[in-house]
CSV table of C-alpha atoms in Angstrom, one decimal:
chain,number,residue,atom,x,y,z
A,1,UNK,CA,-23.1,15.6,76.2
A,2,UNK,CA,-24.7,13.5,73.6
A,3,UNK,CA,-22.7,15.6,70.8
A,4,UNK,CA,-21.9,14.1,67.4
A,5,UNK,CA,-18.2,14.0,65.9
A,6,UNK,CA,-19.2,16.5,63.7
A,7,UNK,CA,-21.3,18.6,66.5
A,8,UNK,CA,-17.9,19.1,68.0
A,9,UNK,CA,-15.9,19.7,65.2
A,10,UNK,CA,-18.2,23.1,64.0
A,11,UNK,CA,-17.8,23.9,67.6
A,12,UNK,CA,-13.7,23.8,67.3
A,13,UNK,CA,-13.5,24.6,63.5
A,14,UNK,CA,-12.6,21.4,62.4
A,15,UNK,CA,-13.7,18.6,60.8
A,16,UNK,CA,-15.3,15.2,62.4
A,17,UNK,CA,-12.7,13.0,61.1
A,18,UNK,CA,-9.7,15.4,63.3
A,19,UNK,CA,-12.0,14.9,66.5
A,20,UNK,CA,-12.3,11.6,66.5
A,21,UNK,CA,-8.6,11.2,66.0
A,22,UNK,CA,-8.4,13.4,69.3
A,23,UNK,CA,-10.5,11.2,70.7
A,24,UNK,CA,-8.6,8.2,70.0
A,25,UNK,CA,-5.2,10.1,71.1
A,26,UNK,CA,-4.1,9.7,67.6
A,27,UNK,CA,-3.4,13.5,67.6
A,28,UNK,CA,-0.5,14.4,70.4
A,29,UNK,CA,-0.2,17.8,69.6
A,30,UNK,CA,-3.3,20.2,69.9
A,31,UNK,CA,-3.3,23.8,69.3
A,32,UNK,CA,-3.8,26.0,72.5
A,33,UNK,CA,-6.6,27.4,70.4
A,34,UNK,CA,-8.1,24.4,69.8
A,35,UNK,CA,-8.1,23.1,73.3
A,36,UNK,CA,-9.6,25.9,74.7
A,37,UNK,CA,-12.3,25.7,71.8
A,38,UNK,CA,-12.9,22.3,72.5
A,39,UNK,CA,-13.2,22.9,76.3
A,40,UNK,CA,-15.6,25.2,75.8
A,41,UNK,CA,-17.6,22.8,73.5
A,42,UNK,CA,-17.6,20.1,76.0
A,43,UNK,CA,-18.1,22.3,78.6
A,44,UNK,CA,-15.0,21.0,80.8
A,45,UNK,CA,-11.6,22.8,82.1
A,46,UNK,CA,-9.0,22.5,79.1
A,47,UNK,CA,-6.8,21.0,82.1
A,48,UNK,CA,-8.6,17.6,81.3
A,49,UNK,CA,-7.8,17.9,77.9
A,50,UNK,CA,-4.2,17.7,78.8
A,51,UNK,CA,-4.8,15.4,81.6
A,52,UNK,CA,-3.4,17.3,84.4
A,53,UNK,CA,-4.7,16.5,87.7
A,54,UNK,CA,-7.9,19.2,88.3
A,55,UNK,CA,-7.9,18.9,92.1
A,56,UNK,CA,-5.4,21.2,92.0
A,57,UNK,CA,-7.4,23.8,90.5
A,58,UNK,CA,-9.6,25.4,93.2
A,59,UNK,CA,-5.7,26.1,95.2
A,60,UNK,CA,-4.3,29.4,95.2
A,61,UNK,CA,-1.0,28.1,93.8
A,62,UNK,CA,-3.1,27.0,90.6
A,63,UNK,CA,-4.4,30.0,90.2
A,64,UNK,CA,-1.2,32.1,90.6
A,65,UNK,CA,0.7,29.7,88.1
A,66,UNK,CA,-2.8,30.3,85.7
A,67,UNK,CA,-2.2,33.9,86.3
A,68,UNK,CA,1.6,33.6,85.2
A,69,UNK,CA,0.6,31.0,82.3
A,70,UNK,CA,-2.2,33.8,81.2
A,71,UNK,CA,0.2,36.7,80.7
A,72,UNK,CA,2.9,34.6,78.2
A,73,UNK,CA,2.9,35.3,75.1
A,74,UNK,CA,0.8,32.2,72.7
A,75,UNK,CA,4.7,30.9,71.4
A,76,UNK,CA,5.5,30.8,75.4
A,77,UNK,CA,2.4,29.1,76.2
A,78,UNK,CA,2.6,26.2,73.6
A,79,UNK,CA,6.0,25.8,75.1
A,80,UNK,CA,5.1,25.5,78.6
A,81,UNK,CA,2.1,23.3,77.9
A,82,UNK,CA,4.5,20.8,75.5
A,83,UNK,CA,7.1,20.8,78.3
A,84,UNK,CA,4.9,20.0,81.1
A,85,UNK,CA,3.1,17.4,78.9
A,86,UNK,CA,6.9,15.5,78.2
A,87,UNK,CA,7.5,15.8,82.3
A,88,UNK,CA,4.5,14.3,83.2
A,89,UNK,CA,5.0,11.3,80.2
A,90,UNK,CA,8.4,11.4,81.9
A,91,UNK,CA,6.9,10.4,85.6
């Protein structure tokens, strides 16, 4: 998108130097908040950000499970998404 480090981090509400740690997956942890921010900014689904598969994503399954994921509570959430994220380092 031809953003800078810091273009991105005004976006998300942090500073350049946290993004490009992102970038270089120095950062394992991101808040939901912040991935949806940064999704936004790069204009892409925040399911690349976590690096789950996207081809899923147009399926009614996907959608039901976003639908279920959508309705937890944030504490829920950030433990569904830190889960999933050791099962598929797991694999």
């Amino acid at each position: 998108m031809g953003l800078t480090l810091e273009e991105v981090g005004k976006k998300v509400g942090v500073g350049k130097s946290t993004v490009r740690k992102w970038e270089n997956g120095l950062i394992e942890n991101m808040g939901r908040d912040k991935i949806v921010l940064l999704s936004k900014a790069l204009d892409i689904s925040p399911l690349d950000i976590l690096e789950i598969d996207t081809s899923l994503e147009d399926s009614k399954s996907s959608h039901l499970l976003l639908d279920m994921f959508n309705v937890l509570s944030s504490e829920r959430q950030d433990e569904v998404l830190s889960f999933t994220k050791q099962q598929l380092n797991n694999n």
